[in-house]
Amino acid sequence: MDEKEQLHAMRHSLAHILASAVQNLWPDAKFGVGPVVENGFYYDIDIGEYKISEDDFEKIETEMRSIVSKDQPFVRSIKQIDEAINWAQEGKQPYKEELLNDLKRAGTTVAKDLNPEELGTIAGDDSVTSEVSFYTNGNFVDLCRGPHLESTGKTGAFKLMRVAGAYWRGKDTNPQMQRIYGLAFASEKELRTHLNMLEEAKKRDHRKLGAELDLFTFSDLVGSGLPLYTPRGTYIRDGLIKFSEAVREQIGFERVWSPHITKKDLYEVSGHWEKFGSELFLVTSQETDDKLVMKPMNCPHHSQIYSSRPRSYRDLPIKYMETTTNYRDEKSGELHGLSRVRSLSQDDSHTYCREDQVDEIFDQLIERIREFYSAINMSLRLRLSLRDESDAYLGPQELWDFGQNKLAEIAGRNNLEYYQETGEAAFYGPKLDFMATDAIGRVWQVATVQFDFVQPERFGLEYTDEKGEKKRPIMIHCAIMGSFDRFFSVFIEHTAGRFPVWLAPEQIRLITVNQESATIEFADKIVDEARKLGLRVKVDNDNESVGKKIRDAEVWKVPYTVVIGEKEIESSEVIPRIRKDMEVQPSGPIAISNFLQSIANEVGSRVTKSSL
RNA sequence: GCCACCUUAGCUCAGCUGGUUAGAGCAUCAGUUUUGUAAACUGAGGGUCGUCGGUUCGAAUCCGACAGGUGGCUCCA
């Protein structure tokens, strides 16, 4: 076993140790599955009325440690399938029994979405399992493919983290079990490193920083999942949106506008009504019987703009973009800060083109997306999101084949690390998803470029080719931030609220040493000059100590802080205090107008590090 | 939507198993001080303890419903 397999086996073994501990403590416990997940493991457990809480963790961990110290060997054994089913029945393990029955019928337990009838029909004779393997440690026996450690004593560092409800086999009509999550690493040190990362993530939580830095808020009267952006948050919002639009203007995108409500007919034609109807907000006219919906996306509108006039092959590609708010009735339990909201603003764009233009369009978009993410210091990887074999996808197979091959080709030549994942395509086409890594190593899905093989057909979009024949254009969706709101949550956590100067809501803070009129007048003069350069500047003239006001500017993460007193008034020079993450420290006094001009230049070029 | 948990001042939190006028720090406001690179001093205001209902002689505390939130599950155009 190499190191990776060893770690996997160790985490899996800990899942068994967790289950044995639970069995020792609650002998009636019924077990589901206990797989390895990123950084650890979990086990799904049903112990009837009693609900395990985090208060029980100490007790469970103690029991786990006792099992570890007993150094019980993991012993593999083979049972005939019927013998195994018998074992599950006698041991009152209904979940295991269900898994074993699936194994017997279909030779797999992974076909979790299939109901028993379907499962029966796909099972060929070859796949029927006649034998299954078990692992035993101490008095705990579990159906398991393995591999495991030699014995319980070989485990590394672990910690139980949380308990959560989880549907048996992920289906919301099934009973809900309790899932106990644990972290596990080869060494105490690695575990601690990971816990520190989680600690750091907690400090950067956008919901916490959003309130502390006065960026956005929620109101019970407005409703859950409906964020309100404050002036400070809106500076950043506007700055990012402007940038996202600017990078696409460079490659010929033009802004369009569409209303926020529409007849539901639009989505019946597009196919969204059938697929997402239950998540649409409905609006009714009080005068007529018109049934309207709040728009959940913009592509059908843009397609209507496309089809508003006849198009020639010479007009293509046609490129529309619109940054606008969409409304989706997300289930209450799915809402989460800004990452999942009911009113989300997309920096959306749609290209209608000929087949021979596809390569150039993708290459350009990828280049612009890279420009955007390099400006905010995030590295990108590409995910090729392809369809799987389910029937969740619409559109002709030939187009899917063309699109999936094309995307693989494009991904291969764009100097970005990429990988592919099936089952991640949109229902209307395959996509390139951009995965950004943040400052503490977490990966987020951000930008996306997607083929659409459904809407051109459904809306009957056409252009006239050089022979005078009608043809279908190819439609390509692209969003650079995706949902602005979700992107903002990532960006806040990536920067920990230390926004680059070009986005900082407050770029310069002037701190007065005293409240004499000469000082105030001097500060006001600097404010005027800074505003003429388009800079965002504030004066802190509170009757507090300079130390206190410096601290306050630090807490608000203001990039440049300047103390104004007699010395500055006399010399017209300042010694700016530069926020620590900006690396470059001031070399000494600088004439005020030079100082302001250099910041204006910095803002203009969107640099992320101070150039002073 | 489902499971578990949480909700006390603008924020962070204290308030023992139900027992008079619910506390602290920060923030806010006022006064003193006129301050030189991460927290000056003094004082004041601010809470029908998320909402509604119930149990009780008595509820921030117990029970229920609802709202909002947290961690997951499910979903994510």
Short mmCIF file of N, CA, C and O in Angstrom, two decimals, chain A residues 477-546:
data_model
loop_
_atom_site.label_atom_id
_atom_site.label_comp_id
_atom_site.label_asym_id
_atom_site.label_seq_id
_atom_site.Cartn_x
_atom_site.Cartn_y
_atom_site.Cartn_z
N HIS A 477 -23.39 29.79 -23.25
CA HIS A 477 -23.59 30.61 -22.04
C HIS A 477 -22.22 30.87 -21.41
O HIS A 477 -21.36 30.00 -21.44
N CYS A 478 -22.08 32.02 -20.79
CA CYS A 478 -20.86 32.26 -20.02
C CYS A 478 -21.14 33.22 -18.88
O CYS A 478 -21.83 34.22 -19.07
N ALA A 479 -20.64 32.88 -17.70
CA ALA A 479 -20.67 33.83 -16.58
C ALA A 479 -19.28 33.81 -15.96
O ALA A 479 -18.69 32.74 -15.81
N ILE A 480 -18.77 34.98 -15.64
CA ILE A 480 -17.42 35.04 -15.09
C ILE A 480 -17.44 34.85 -13.58
O ILE A 480 -16.67 34.09 -13.03
N MET A 481 -18.35 35.57 -12.91
CA MET A 481 -18.49 35.35 -11.47
C MET A 481 -19.56 34.31 -11.18
O MET A 481 -19.62 33.78 -10.09
N GLY A 482 -20.43 34.07 -12.15
CA GLY A 482 -21.56 33.18 -11.90
C GLY A 482 -22.62 33.99 -11.19
O GLY A 482 -23.07 35.00 -11.69
N SER A 483 -22.98 33.56 -9.99
CA SER A 483 -23.81 34.40 -9.15
C SER A 483 -22.88 35.38 -8.44
O SER A 483 -21.93 34.96 -7.79
N PHE A 484 -23.16 36.69 -8.61
CA PHE A 484 -22.30 37.66 -7.93
C PHE A 484 -22.28 37.40 -6.43
O PHE A 484 -21.23 37.45 -5.79
N ASP A 485 -23.44 37.11 -5.90
CA ASP A 485 -23.58 36.98 -4.45
C ASP A 485 -22.69 35.84 -3.93
O ASP A 485 -21.97 36.01 -2.95
N ARG A 486 -22.78 34.72 -4.60
CA ARG A 486 -21.95 33.59 -4.21
C ARG A 486 -20.47 33.91 -4.41
O ARG A 486 -19.63 33.63 -3.56
N PHE A 487 -20.17 34.56 -5.55
CA PHE A 487 -18.78 34.93 -5.80
C PHE A 487 -18.27 35.87 -4.70
O PHE A 487 -17.14 35.74 -4.22
N PHE A 488 -19.11 36.81 -4.29
CA PHE A 488 -18.71 37.77 -3.26
C PHE A 488 -18.38 37.02 -1.96
O PHE A 488 -17.40 37.35 -1.28
N SER A 489 -19.16 36.01 -1.65
CA SER A 489 -18.88 35.25 -0.43
C SER A 489 -17.49 34.60 -0.52
O SER A 489 -16.73 34.60 0.43
N VAL A 490 -17.16 34.07 -1.69
CA VAL A 490 -15.85 33.47 -1.90
C VAL A 490 -14.76 34.54 -1.81
O VAL A 490 -13.73 34.36 -1.16
N PHE A 491 -15.03 35.67 -2.46
CA PHE A 491 -14.03 36.73 -2.50
C PHE A 491 -13.75 37.30 -1.10
O PHE A 491 -12.60 37.57 -0.75
N ILE A 492 -14.79 37.46 -0.31
CA ILE A 492 -14.60 37.96 1.06
C ILE A 492 -13.73 36.98 1.85
O ILE A 492 -12.81 37.38 2.56
N GLU A 493 -14.00 35.69 1.69
CA GLU A 493 -13.24 34.70 2.46
C GLU A 493 -11.82 34.55 1.90
O GLU A 493 -10.88 34.31 2.65
N HIS A 494 -11.68 34.72 0.61
CA HIS A 494 -10.35 34.67 -0.03
C HIS A 494 -9.47 35.81 0.48
O HIS A 494 -8.31 35.62 0.83
N THR A 495 -10.02 37.01 0.54
CA THR A 495 -9.24 38.18 0.94
C THR A 495 -9.29 38.41 2.44
O THR A 495 -8.56 39.26 2.96
N ALA A 496 -10.14 37.70 3.14
CA ALA A 496 -10.38 37.93 4.58
C ALA A 496 -10.80 39.38 4.81
O ALA A 496 -10.54 39.94 5.87
N GLY A 497 -11.46 39.98 3.82
CA GLY A 497 -11.93 41.36 3.99
C GLY A 497 -10.87 42.40 3.70
O GLY A 497 -11.15 43.59 3.78
N ARG A 498 -9.63 41.96 3.38
CA ARG A 498 -8.58 42.91 3.01
C ARG A 498 -8.65 43.09 1.49
O ARG A 498 -7.89 42.47 0.75
N PHE A 499 -9.57 43.94 1.07
CA PHE A 499 -9.83 44.07 -0.35
C PHE A 499 -8.72 44.85 -1.03
O PHE A 499 -8.16 45.77 -0.42
N PRO A 500 -8.40 44.50 -2.29
CA PRO A 500 -7.40 45.29 -3.02
C PRO A 500 -7.88 46.73 -3.15
O PRO A 500 -9.08 47.00 -3.10
N VAL A 501 -6.92 47.64 -3.29
CA VAL A 501 -7.24 49.06 -3.24
C VAL A 501 -8.32 49.45 -4.24
O VAL A 501 -9.22 50.23 -3.93
N TRP A 502 -8.28 48.87 -5.44
CA TRP A 502 -9.26 49.29 -6.44
C TRP A 502 -10.69 48.91 -6.06
O TRP A 502 -11.64 49.45 -6.60
N LEU A 503 -10.85 47.96 -5.12
CA LEU A 503 -12.19 47.58 -4.70
C LEU A 503 -12.53 48.06 -3.29
O LEU A 503 -13.69 48.04 -2.90
N ALA A 504 -11.53 48.42 -2.50
CA ALA A 504 -11.78 48.77 -1.10
C ALA A 504 -12.85 49.87 -1.01
O ALA A 504 -12.76 50.87 -1.69
N PRO A 505 -13.85 49.64 -0.16
CA PRO A 505 -14.91 50.65 -0.03
C PRO A 505 -14.36 51.98 0.47
O PRO A 505 -14.83 53.03 0.10
N GLU A 506 -13.37 51.90 1.34
CA GLU A 506 -12.72 53.10 1.84
C GLU A 506 -11.24 52.90 1.54
O GLU A 506 -10.61 52.01 2.09
N GLN A 507 -10.68 53.73 0.66
CA GLN A 507 -9.30 53.50 0.24
C GLN A 507 -8.29 54.23 1.12
O GLN A 507 -7.19 53.74 1.35
N ILE A 508 -8.69 55.40 1.57
CA ILE A 508 -7.78 56.20 2.39
C ILE A 508 -8.54 56.70 3.62
O ILE A 508 -9.68 57.17 3.50
N ARG A 509 -7.92 56.61 4.79
CA ARG A 509 -8.51 57.25 5.96
C ARG A 509 -7.52 58.28 6.50
O ARG A 509 -6.34 57.98 6.70
N LEU A 510 -8.04 59.46 6.71
CA LEU A 510 -7.23 60.54 7.27
C LEU A 510 -7.55 60.64 8.76
O LEU A 510 -8.71 60.72 9.14
N ILE A 511 -6.52 60.61 9.57
CA ILE A 511 -6.70 60.67 11.01
C ILE A 511 -6.15 61.99 11.52
O ILE A 511 -4.97 62.29 11.33
N THR A 512 -7.00 62.77 12.13
CA THR A 512 -6.55 64.06 12.65
C THR A 512 -5.95 63.87 14.04
O THR A 512 -6.48 63.13 14.86
N VAL A 513 -4.84 64.58 14.27
CA VAL A 513 -4.19 64.50 15.57
C VAL A 513 -4.95 65.33 16.60
O VAL A 513 -5.07 64.96 17.75
N ASN A 514 -5.49 66.46 16.16
CA ASN A 514 -6.29 67.28 17.06
C ASN A 514 -7.48 67.85 16.29
O ASN A 514 -7.61 67.62 15.09
N GLN A 515 -8.34 68.52 17.01
CA GLN A 515 -9.56 69.01 16.39
C GLN A 515 -9.49 70.53 16.11
O GLN A 515 -10.50 71.21 16.05
N GLU A 516 -8.29 71.06 15.94
CA GLU A 516 -8.14 72.48 15.63
C GLU A 516 -8.62 72.74 14.19
O GLU A 516 -8.53 71.86 13.34
N SER A 517 -9.06 73.97 13.95
CA SER A 517 -9.65 74.24 12.65
C SER A 517 -8.62 74.12 11.52
O SER A 517 -8.95 73.70 10.41
N ALA A 518 -7.35 74.45 11.80
CA ALA A 518 -6.32 74.34 10.76
C ALA A 518 -6.19 72.89 10.31
O ALA A 518 -6.05 72.60 9.11
N THR A 519 -6.25 71.96 11.26
CA THR A 519 -6.12 70.53 10.94
C THR A 519 -7.30 70.08 10.10
O THR A 519 -7.15 69.38 9.09
N ILE A 520 -8.49 70.48 10.53
CA ILE A 520 -9.71 70.05 9.82
C ILE A 520 -9.71 70.59 8.40
O ILE A 520 -10.02 69.87 7.45
N GLU A 521 -9.34 71.86 8.27
CA GLU A 521 -9.32 72.46 6.92
C GLU A 521 -8.32 71.74 6.02
O GLU A 521 -8.58 71.49 4.85
N PHE A 522 -7.18 71.39 6.60
CA PHE A 522 -6.14 70.71 5.82
C PHE A 522 -6.65 69.33 5.36
O PHE A 522 -6.50 68.95 4.20
N ALA A 523 -7.30 68.63 6.27
CA ALA A 523 -7.86 67.32 5.93
C ALA A 523 -8.91 67.46 4.84
O ALA A 523 -8.94 66.69 3.88
N ASP A 524 -9.76 68.46 4.96
CA ASP A 524 -10.82 68.68 3.95
C ASP A 524 -10.22 68.94 2.58
O ASP A 524 -10.76 68.50 1.56
N LYS A 525 -9.09 69.67 2.59
CA LYS A 525 -8.43 69.97 1.32
C LYS A 525 -7.95 68.68 0.64
O LYS A 525 -8.10 68.48 -0.56
N ILE A 526 -7.39 67.77 1.46
CA ILE A 526 -6.91 66.48 0.92
C ILE A 526 -8.10 65.68 0.39
O ILE A 526 -8.02 65.07 -0.68
N VAL A 527 -9.20 65.71 1.13
CA VAL A 527 -10.40 64.98 0.69
C VAL A 527 -10.84 65.49 -0.68
O VAL A 527 -11.12 64.69 -1.59
N ASP A 528 -10.89 66.80 -0.84
CA ASP A 528 -11.30 67.37 -2.14
C ASP A 528 -10.40 66.87 -3.26
O ASP A 528 -10.88 66.45 -4.30
N GLU A 529 -9.11 66.91 -3.00
CA GLU A 529 -8.15 66.52 -4.03
C GLU A 529 -8.31 65.03 -4.36
O GLU A 529 -8.30 64.65 -5.54
N ALA A 530 -8.48 64.21 -3.33
CA ALA A 530 -8.62 62.77 -3.54
C ALA A 530 -9.90 62.47 -4.33
O ALA A 530 -9.90 61.65 -5.25
N ARG A 531 -10.97 63.15 -3.99
CA ARG A 531 -12.24 62.90 -4.68
C ARG A 531 -12.16 63.29 -6.15
O ARG A 531 -12.76 62.64 -7.00
N LYS A 532 -11.39 64.34 -6.44
CA LYS A 532 -11.22 64.72 -7.84
C LYS A 532 -10.55 63.61 -8.62
O LYS A 532 -10.75 63.46 -9.82
N LEU A 533 -9.74 62.80 -7.94
CA LEU A 533 -9.06 61.67 -8.58
C LEU A 533 -9.92 60.40 -8.53
O LEU A 533 -9.47 59.33 -8.92
N GLY A 534 -11.14 60.55 -8.01
CA GLY A 534 -12.04 59.40 -7.96
C GLY A 534 -11.76 58.46 -6.80
O GLY A 534 -12.20 57.30 -6.82
N LEU A 535 -11.04 58.92 -5.79
CA LEU A 535 -10.69 58.03 -4.67
C LEU A 535 -11.73 58.13 -3.56
O LEU A 535 -12.40 59.15 -3.39
N ARG A 536 -11.85 57.05 -2.80
CA ARG A 536 -12.80 57.00 -1.69
C ARG A 536 -12.02 57.25 -0.40
O ARG A 536 -11.18 56.45 0.00
N VAL A 537 -12.34 58.37 0.23
CA VAL A 537 -11.54 58.80 1.37
C VAL A 537 -12.45 59.27 2.49
O VAL A 537 -13.55 59.76 2.24
N LYS A 538 -12.02 59.05 3.74
CA LYS A 538 -12.82 59.45 4.89
C LYS A 538 -11.91 60.10 5.93
O LYS A 538 -10.75 59.72 6.05
N VAL A 539 -12.47 61.05 6.65
CA VAL A 539 -11.71 61.70 7.71
C VAL A 539 -12.21 61.19 9.05
O VAL A 539 -13.41 61.15 9.29
N ASP A 540 -11.29 60.77 9.91
CA ASP A 540 -11.67 60.43 11.28
C ASP A 540 -11.23 61.56 12.18
O ASP A 540 -10.07 61.70 12.55
N ASN A 541 -12.22 62.44 12.50
CA ASN A 541 -11.93 63.60 13.32
C ASN A 541 -12.47 63.43 14.73
O ASN A 541 -12.69 64.38 15.46
N ASP A 542 -12.69 62.19 15.15
CA ASP A 542 -13.21 61.94 16.49
C ASP A 542 -12.23 62.44 17.55
O ASP A 542 -11.02 62.42 17.35
N ASN A 543 -12.77 62.81 18.67
CA ASN A 543 -11.95 63.24 19.79
C ASN A 543 -11.45 62.00 20.55
O ASN A 543 -11.89 61.69 21.64
N GLU A 544 -10.56 61.26 19.88
CA GLU A 544 -9.98 60.05 20.48
C GLU A 544 -8.48 60.11 20.28
O GLU A 544 -7.98 60.88 19.47
N SER A 545 -7.76 59.23 20.98
CA SER A 545 -6.31 59.23 20.81
C SER A 545 -5.96 58.75 19.41
O SER A 545 -6.73 58.03 18.77
N VAL A 546 -4.79 59.17 18.93
CA VAL A 546 -4.34 58.73 17.60
C VAL A 546 -4.24 57.21 17.57
O VAL A 546 -4.66 56.57 16.61
#
